Coordinates of C-alpha atoms in Angstrom, one line a residue:
X1232 CA -3.5 -2.1 -33.8
X1233 CA -5.8 -1.0 -36.6
X1234 CA -5.3 -0.9 -40.3
X1235 CA -4.2 2.4 -41.8
X1236 CA -5.5 1.7 -45.3
X1237 CA -8.6 0.1 -46.7
X1238 CA -10.1 -0.9 -50.1
X1239 CA -13.0 1.0 -51.7
X1240 CA -14.4 1.7 -55.2
X1241 CA -12.7 4.5 -57.1
X1242 CA -14.0 7.8 -55.8
X1243 CA -15.8 6.2 -52.9
X1244 CA -14.8 6.6 -49.3
X1245 CA -13.5 3.5 -47.4
X1246 CA -15.3 3.0 -44.1
X1247 CA -14.0 0.8 -41.3
X1248 CA -14.4 0.2 -37.6
X1249 CA -11.7 0.2 -34.9
X1250 CA -12.5 -0.8 -31.3
X1251 CA -11.7 1.8 -28.7
X1252 CA -12.3 2.3 -25.0
X1253 CA -13.8 -1.1 -24.1
X1254 CA -10.7 -2.8 -22.7
X1255 CA -11.0 -4.4 -19.3
X1256 CA -8.3 -5.2 -16.8
X1257 CA -8.0 -8.5 -15.0
X1258 CA -5.5 -9.0 -12.3
X1259 CA -4.0 -12.4 -11.4
X1260 CA -1.9 -13.0 -8.3
X1261 CA -0.3 -16.2 -7.1
X1262 CA 2.6 -17.7 -5.2
X1263 CA 5.2 -19.8 -7.0
X1264 CA 6.9 -22.7 -5.2
X1265 CA 9.0 -25.6 -6.2
X1266 CA 5.8 -27.7 -6.2
X1267 CA 3.8 -25.3 -8.4
X1268 CA 1.4 -22.4 -7.9
X1269 CA -0.2 -21.6 -4.5
X1270 CA -2.8 -19.1 -3.4
X1271 CA -4.2 -18.1 -6.9
X1272 CA -6.4 -15.0 -6.9
X1273 CA -8.2 -13.3 -9.8
X1274 CA -9.6 -9.8 -9.5
X1275 CA -11.8 -8.3 -12.1
X1276 CA -10.2 -4.9 -12.3
X1277 CA -6.9 -3.3 -11.4
X1278 CA -5.2 -4.1 -8.1
X1279 CA -4.8 -1.5 -5.3
X1280 CA -3.1 -1.5 -1.9
X1281 CA -6.3 -2.5 -0.1
X1282 CA -7.0 -5.5 -2.3
X1283 CA -3.3 -6.5 -2.2
X1284 CA -3.2 -6.4 1.6
X1285 CA -6.4 -8.4 1.8
X1286 CA -4.9 -11.1 -0.6
X1287 CA -1.7 -11.4 1.5
X1288 CA -3.6 -11.6 4.8
X1289 CA -6.5 -13.9 3.8
X1290 CA -5.2 -16.0 1.0
X1291 CA -1.3 -16.1 0.8
X1292 CA -0.3 -16.2 4.5
X1293 CA -2.5 -19.2 5.4
X1294 CA -0.8 -21.4 2.8
X1295 CA 2.8 -20.4 3.5
X1296 CA 4.9 -22.9 5.5
X1297 CA 7.7 -22.1 7.9
X1298 CA 10.9 -21.3 6.1
X1299 CA 9.2 -20.1 2.9
X1300 CA 10.7 -16.9 1.3
X1301 CA 8.4 -14.3 -0.2
X1302 CA 9.6 -12.1 -3.0
X1303 CA 7.4 -9.4 -4.6
X1304 CA 7.9 -8.9 -8.4
X1305 CA 5.8 -6.4 -10.3
X1306 CA 5.9 -7.7 -13.9

């Protein structure tokens, strides 16, 4: 959100700066159990199917115990 108005001397133009186009995406994945978070994973960028499958196979599945239920929620 940027300001729509600014102060300047009478008859002078008000100059300002608004950031644009330098936003970065960070993705955080983790499992939630009754004991707390498990298998945290941070990715510098947006998630895609390839990265998600790699997370599930290499990070999440090894820490799951028998009888655990996995629910996927896209917040």
